[in-house]
Coordinates of C-alpha atoms in Angstrom, one line a residue:
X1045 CA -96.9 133.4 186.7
X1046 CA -97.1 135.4 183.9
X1047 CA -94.5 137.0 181.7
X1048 CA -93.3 140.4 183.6
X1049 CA -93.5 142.2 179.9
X1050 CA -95.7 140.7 177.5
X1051 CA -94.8 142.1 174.4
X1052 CA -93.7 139.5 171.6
X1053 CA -94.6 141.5 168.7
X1054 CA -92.3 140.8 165.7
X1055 CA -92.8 144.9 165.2
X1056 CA -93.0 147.5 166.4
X1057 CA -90.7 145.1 168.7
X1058 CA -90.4 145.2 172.6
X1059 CA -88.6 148.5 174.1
X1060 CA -85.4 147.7 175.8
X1061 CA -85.5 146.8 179.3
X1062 CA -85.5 149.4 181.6
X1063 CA -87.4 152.0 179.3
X1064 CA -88.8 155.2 180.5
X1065 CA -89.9 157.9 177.8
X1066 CA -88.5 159.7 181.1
X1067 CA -84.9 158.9 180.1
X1068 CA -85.1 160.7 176.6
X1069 CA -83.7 164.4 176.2
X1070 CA -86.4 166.8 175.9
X1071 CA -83.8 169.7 174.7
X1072 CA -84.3 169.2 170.8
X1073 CA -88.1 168.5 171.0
X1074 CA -89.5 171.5 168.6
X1075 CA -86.5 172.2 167.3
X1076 CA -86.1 172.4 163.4
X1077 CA -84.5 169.1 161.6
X1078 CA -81.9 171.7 160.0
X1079 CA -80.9 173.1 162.8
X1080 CA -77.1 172.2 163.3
X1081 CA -77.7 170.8 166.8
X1082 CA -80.4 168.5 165.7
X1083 CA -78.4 167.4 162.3
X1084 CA -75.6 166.6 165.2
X1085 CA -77.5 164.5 167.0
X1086 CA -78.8 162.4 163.6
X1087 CA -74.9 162.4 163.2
X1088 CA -74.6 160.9 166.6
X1089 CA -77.2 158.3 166.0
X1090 CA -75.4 157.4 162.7
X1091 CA -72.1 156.7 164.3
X1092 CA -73.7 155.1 166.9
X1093 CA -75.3 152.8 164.8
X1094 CA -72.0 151.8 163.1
X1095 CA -70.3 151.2 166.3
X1096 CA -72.9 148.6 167.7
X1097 CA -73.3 147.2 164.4
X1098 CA -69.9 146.9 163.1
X1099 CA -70.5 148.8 160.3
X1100 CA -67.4 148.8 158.0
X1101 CA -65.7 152.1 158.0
X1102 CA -66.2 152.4 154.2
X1103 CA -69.7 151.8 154.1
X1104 CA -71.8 154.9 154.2
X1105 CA -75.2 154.5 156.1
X1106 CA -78.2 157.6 155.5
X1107 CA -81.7 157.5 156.9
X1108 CA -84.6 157.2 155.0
X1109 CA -88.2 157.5 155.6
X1110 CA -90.9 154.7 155.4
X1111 CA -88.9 152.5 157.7
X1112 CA -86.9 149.2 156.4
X1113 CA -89.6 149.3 153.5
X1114 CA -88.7 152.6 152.1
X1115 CA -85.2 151.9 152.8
X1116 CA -85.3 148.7 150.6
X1117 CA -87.4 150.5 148.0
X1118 CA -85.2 153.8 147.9
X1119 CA -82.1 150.9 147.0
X1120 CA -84.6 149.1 144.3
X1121 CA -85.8 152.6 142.5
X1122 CA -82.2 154.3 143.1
X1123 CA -79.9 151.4 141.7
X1124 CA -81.2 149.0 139.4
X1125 CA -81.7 148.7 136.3
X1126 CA -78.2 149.0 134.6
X1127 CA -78.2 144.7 134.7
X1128 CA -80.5 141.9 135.1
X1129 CA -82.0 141.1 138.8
X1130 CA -82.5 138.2 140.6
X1131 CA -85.3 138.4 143.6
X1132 CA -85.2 135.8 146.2
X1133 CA -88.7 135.7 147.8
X1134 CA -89.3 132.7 149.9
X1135 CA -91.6 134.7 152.2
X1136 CA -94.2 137.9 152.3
X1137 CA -91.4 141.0 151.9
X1138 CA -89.3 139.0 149.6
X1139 CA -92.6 138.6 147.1
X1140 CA -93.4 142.3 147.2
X1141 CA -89.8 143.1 146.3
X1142 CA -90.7 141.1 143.6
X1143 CA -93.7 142.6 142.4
X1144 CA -92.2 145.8 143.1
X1145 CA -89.4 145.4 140.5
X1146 CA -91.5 143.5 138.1
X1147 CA -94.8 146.0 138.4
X1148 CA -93.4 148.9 139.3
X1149 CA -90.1 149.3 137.7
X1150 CA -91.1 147.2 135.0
X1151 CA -87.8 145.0 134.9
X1152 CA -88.4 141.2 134.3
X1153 CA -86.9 139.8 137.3
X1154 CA -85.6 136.0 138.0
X1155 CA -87.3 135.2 141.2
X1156 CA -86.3 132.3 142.7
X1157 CA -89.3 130.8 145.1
X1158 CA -89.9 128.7 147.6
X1159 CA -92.9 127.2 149.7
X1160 CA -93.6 128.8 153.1
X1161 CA -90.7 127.3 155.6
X1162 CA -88.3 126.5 152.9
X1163 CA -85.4 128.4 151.4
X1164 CA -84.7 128.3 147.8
X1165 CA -82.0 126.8 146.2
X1166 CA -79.4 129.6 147.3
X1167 CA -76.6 128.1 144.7
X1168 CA -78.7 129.5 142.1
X1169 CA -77.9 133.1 142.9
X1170 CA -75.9 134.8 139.6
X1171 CA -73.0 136.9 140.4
X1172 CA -72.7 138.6 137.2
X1173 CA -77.3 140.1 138.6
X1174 CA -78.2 142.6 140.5
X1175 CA -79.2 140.3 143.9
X1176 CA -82.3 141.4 146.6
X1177 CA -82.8 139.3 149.4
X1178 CA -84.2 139.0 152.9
X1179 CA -81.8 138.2 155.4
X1180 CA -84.6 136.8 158.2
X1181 CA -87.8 136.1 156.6
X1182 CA -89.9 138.0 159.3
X1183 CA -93.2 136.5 158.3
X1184 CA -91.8 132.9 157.8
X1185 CA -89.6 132.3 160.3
X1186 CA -86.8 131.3 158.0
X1187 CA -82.9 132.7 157.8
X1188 CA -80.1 132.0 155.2
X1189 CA -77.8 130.4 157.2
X1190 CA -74.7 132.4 156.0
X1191 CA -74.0 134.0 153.0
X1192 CA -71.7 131.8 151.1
X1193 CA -73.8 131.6 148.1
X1194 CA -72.6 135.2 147.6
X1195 CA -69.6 136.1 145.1
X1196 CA -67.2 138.2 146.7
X1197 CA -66.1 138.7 143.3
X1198 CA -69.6 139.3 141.8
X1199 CA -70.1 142.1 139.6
X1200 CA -73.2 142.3 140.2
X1201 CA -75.3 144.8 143.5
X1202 CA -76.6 142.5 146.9
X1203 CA -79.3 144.5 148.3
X1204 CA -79.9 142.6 152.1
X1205 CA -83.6 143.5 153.6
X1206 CA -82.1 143.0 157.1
X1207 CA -84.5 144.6 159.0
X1208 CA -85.0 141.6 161.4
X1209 CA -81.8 140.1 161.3
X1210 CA -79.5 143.1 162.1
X1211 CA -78.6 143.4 165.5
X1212 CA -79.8 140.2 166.4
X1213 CA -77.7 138.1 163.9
X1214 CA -73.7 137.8 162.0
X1215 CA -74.0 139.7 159.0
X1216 CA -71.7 139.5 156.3
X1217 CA -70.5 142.7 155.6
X1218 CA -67.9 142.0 152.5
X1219 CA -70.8 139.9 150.8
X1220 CA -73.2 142.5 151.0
X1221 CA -73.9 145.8 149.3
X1222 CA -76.7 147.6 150.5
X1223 CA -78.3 146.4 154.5
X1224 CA -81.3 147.6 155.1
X1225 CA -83.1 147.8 158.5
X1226 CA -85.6 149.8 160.9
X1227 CA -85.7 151.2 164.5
X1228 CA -88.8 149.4 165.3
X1229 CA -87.1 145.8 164.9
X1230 CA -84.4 144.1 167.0
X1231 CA -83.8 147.3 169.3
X1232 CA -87.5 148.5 170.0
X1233 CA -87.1 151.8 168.4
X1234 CA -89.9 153.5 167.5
X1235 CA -91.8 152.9 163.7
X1236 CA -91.0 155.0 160.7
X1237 CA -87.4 155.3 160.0
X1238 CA -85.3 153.2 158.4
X1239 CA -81.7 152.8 157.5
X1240 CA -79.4 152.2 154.8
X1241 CA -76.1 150.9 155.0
X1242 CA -74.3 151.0 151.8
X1243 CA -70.6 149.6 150.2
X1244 CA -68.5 151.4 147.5
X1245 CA -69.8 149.5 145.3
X1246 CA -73.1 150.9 146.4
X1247 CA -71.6 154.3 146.0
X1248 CA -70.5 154.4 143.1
X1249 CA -73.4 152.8 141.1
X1250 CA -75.5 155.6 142.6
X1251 CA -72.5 158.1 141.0
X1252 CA -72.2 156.2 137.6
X1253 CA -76.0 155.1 137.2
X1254 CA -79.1 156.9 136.2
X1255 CA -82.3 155.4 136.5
X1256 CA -84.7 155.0 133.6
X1257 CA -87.6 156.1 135.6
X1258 CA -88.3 158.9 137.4
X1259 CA -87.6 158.6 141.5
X1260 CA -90.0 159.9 144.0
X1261 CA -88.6 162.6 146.4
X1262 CA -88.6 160.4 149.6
X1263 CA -86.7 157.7 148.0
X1264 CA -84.1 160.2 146.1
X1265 CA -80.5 159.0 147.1
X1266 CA -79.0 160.8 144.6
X1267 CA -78.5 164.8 143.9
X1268 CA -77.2 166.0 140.4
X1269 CA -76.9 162.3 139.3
X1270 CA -74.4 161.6 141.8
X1271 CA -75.1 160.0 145.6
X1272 CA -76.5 162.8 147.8
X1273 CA -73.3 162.4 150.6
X1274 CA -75.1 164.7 153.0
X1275 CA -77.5 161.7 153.7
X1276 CA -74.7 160.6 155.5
X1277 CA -74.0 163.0 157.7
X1278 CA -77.3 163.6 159.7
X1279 CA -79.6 165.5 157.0
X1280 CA -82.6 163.9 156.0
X1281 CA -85.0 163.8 152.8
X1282 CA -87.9 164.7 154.7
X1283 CA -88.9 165.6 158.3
X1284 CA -88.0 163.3 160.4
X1285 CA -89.2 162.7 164.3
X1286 CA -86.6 163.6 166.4
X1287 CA -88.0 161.7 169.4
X1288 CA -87.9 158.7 167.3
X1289 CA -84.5 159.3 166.9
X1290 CA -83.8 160.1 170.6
X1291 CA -85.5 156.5 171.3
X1292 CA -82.9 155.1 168.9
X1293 CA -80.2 156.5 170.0
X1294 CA -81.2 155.7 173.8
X1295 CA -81.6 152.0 172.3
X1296 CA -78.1 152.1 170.7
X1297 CA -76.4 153.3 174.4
X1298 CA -78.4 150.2 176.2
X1299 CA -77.1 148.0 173.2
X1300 CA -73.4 149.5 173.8
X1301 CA -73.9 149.1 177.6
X1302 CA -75.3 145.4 177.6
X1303 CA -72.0 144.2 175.7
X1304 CA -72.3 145.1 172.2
X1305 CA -73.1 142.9 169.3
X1306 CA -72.0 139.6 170.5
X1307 CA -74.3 140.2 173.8
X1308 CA -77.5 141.2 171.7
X1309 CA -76.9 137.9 169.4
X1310 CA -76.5 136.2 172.7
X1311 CA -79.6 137.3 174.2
X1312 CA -81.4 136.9 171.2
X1313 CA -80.2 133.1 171.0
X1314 CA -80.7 132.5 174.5
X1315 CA -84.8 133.5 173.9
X1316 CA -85.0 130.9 171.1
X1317 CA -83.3 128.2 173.1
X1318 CA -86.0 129.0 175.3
X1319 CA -88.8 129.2 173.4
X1320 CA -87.5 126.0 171.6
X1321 CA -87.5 123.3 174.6
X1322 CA -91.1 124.3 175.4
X1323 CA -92.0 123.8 171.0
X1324 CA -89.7 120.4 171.8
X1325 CA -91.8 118.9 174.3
X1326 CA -95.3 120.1 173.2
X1327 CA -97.2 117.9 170.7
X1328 CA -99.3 120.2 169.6
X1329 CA -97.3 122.3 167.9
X1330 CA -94.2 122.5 165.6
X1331 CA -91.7 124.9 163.4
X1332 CA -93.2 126.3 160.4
X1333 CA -89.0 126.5 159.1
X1334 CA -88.5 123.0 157.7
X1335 CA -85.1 122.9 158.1
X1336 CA -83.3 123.8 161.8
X1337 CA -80.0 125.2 160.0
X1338 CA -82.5 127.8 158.3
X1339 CA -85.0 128.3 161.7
X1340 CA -85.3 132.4 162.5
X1341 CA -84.1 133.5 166.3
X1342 CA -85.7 136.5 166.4
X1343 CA -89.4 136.5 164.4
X1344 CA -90.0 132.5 165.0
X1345 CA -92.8 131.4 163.4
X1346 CA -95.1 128.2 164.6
X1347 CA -97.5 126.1 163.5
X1348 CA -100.5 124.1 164.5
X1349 CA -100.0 120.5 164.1
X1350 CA -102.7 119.0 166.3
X1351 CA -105.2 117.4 163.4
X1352 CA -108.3 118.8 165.1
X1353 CA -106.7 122.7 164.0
X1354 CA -105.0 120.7 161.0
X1355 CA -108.2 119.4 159.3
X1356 CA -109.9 122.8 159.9
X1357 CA -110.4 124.9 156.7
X1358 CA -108.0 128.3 156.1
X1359 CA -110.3 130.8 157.3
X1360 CA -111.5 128.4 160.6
X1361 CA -107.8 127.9 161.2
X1362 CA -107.0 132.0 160.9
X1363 CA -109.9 132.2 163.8
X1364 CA -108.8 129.2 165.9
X1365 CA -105.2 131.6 166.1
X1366 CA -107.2 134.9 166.9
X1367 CA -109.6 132.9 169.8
X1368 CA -106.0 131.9 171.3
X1369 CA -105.0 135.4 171.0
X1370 CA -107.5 136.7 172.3
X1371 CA -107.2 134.3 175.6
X1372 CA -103.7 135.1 176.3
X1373 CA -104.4 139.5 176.2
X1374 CA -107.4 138.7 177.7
X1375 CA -105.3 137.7 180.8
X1376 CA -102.6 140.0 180.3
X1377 CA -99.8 137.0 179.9
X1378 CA -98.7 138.1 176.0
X1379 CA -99.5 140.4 173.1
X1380 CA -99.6 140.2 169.0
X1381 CA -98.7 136.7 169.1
X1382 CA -100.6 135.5 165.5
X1383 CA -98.8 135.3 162.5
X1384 CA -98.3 137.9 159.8
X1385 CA -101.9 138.0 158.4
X1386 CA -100.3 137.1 154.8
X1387 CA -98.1 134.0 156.2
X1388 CA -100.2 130.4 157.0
X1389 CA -102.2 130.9 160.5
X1390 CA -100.4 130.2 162.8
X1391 CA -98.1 131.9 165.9
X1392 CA -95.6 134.0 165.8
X1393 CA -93.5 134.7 168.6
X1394 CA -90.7 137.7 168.7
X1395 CA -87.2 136.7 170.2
X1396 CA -85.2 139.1 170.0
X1397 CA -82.7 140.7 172.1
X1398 CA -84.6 143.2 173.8
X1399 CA -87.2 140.1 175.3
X1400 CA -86.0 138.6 178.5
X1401 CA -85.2 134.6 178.4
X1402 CA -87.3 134.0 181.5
X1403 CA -90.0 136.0 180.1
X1404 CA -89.9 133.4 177.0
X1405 CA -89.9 130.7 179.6
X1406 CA -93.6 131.7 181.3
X1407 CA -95.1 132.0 177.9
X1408 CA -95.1 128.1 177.3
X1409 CA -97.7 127.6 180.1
X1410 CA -99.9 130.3 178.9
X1411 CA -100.0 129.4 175.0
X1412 CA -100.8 125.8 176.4
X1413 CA -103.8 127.1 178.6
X1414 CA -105.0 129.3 175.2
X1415 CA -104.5 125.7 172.9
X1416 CA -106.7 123.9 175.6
X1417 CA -109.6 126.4 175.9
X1418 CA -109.9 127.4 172.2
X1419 CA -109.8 123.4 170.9
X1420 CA -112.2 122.4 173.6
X1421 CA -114.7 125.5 172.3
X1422 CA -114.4 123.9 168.3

């Protein structure tokens, strides 16, 4: 047997089930992206978007272009600098947030670090800084478990990277200022737009602050020095796909249909359970998240234990992943199941709500068969 859809890429993700390109309107398709209709249905999306997420009223949310990374860069160009920031980077996105603020916008940040499966000591986090954090570690298969090392009377901005948390796991709204996320995540929208959910607080640092560097057009939340509130009402920076958007929104109804939040956590925990008893009673490989209370459900992350892969240099490990790969598409049975090509080799496999538990299930038999074949070839 072999999973009935294959797809366990941590992004673009897998579409929900059911899909048809069929079942998207057509009407808009040509149409101008200020045209009131089509600013109407961006609207829609937006509101849709709160409702399945449990947006806060008071929190604003706008789209942006470049997916979550544009969203998470139009936060770090639009609102720091007014206070010292702290970067948490204990995986890929988390480091390039890093360099971005220390390269690009040329502030000296504190980054607190940690090796690859770990999280950083979290208590470290300074309420009086600007905060950016991941959420999920997407390339390292490792959450914060909640966010009680936030302030809730911080006076400092907490920017979240969400992008593969949201939807798929409890955020904390209060805690947090700015969420960022993408379509092409936890719902199996389509790539290229992202979105930004932002507080009051948010809000009015955008009103108050100007930045001391100049802010590309794409990443421009603000007009006249104060926050651009059409962003939040459908209009966009730039032109924008309105399939993409149709996709979302026909990903939001499914997510609204299928329960709401609490069902889209459930499924996405019911894909990790899965995927966990097969890591529990296989030798040959384990979590690459040290600790279980930190371990991803959505973008789990694996590594090779077996000491013939073990004792195999970096770059013959990185091709020992591809040659099991390349078995499993070979045959159909799974798709884009390495890891991020900057994390340690290893597998990555995507959980998230719009996979299917049983689908989870046949993939254990298949990633054995791929372990077998490609050690007995070394």
């Amino acid at each position: 047997m072999k999973p009935a859809r294959p797809w366990f890429s941590a992004g673009p993700t897998a579409k929900r089930p059911g899909w048809s390109s069929q079942a998207l309107p057509h009407v808009l398709l040509g149409r101008g992206i200020r045209a009131p209709e089509v600013v109407e249905r961006f609207a829609h999306g937006l509101k849709l978007t709160r409702d399945v997420l449990k947006v806060p009223d008071d929190y604003v949310l706008a789209y942006l272009p470049g997916s979550d990374t544009g969203a998470v860069e139009a936060a770090l160009w639009g609102l720091l600098g007014s206070r010292p920031v702290q970067v948490v980077a204990f995986e890929n996105f988390g480091q390039t947030w890093a360099q971005d603020v220390r390269d690009h916008l040329k502030i000296e940040p504190e980054i607190l670090e940690a090796p690859w499966g770990e999280l950083p000591d979290m208590s470290a986090v300074d309420p009086g800084k600007d905060v950016v954090f991941p959420w999920n570690g997407t390339t390292s298969g490792v959450r914060v478990p909640n966010a009680d090392f936030i302030s809730a009377d911080r006076s400092g901005l907490v920017i979240c990277d969400a992008t593969s948390a949201a939807f798929a796991m409890d955020l904390d709204w209060p805690k947090l200022d700015v969420v960022t996320f993408s379509f092409q995540k936890a719902l199996g929208g389509e790539a290229g737009i992202g979105i930004a959910a932002l507080s009051p607080r948010a809000v009015e640092r955008l009103d108050t602050h100007t930045p001391p560097w100049p802010v590309p057009k794409v990443l421009r939340l603000t007009e006249k020095g104060r926050f651009n509130r059409a962003l939040a009402t459908g209009t966009m920076i730039n032109t924008f796909s309105i399939w993409t958007l149709e996709d979302w929104i026909d990903a939001l109804e499914w997510a609204a249909r299928a329960g709401g939040l609490e069902t889209l956590i459930a499924r996405t925990d019911a894909n990790a359970a899965a995927l966990d008893q097969w890591v529990q009673r296989t030798d040959w490989v384990d979590y690459l998240a040290v600790d279980p209370a930190t371990r991803s459900t959505t973008s789990v992350c694996l590594k090779i234990i077996d000491p013939r892969v073990t004792g195999l240099d970096p770059a013959e490990r990185y091709n020992f992943v591809q040659r099991m790969k390349a078995l499993v598409e070979g045959e159909g049975a799974a798709f884009d199941i390495e890891g991020h090509r900057n994390a340690p080799a290893g597998l990555r496999i995507w959980c998230g709500c719009t996979v299917e538990a049983e689908d989870v299930r046949t993939l254990g038999p298949w990633l054995d068969w791929a372990f077998a074949v490609a050690v007995a070839e070394l």
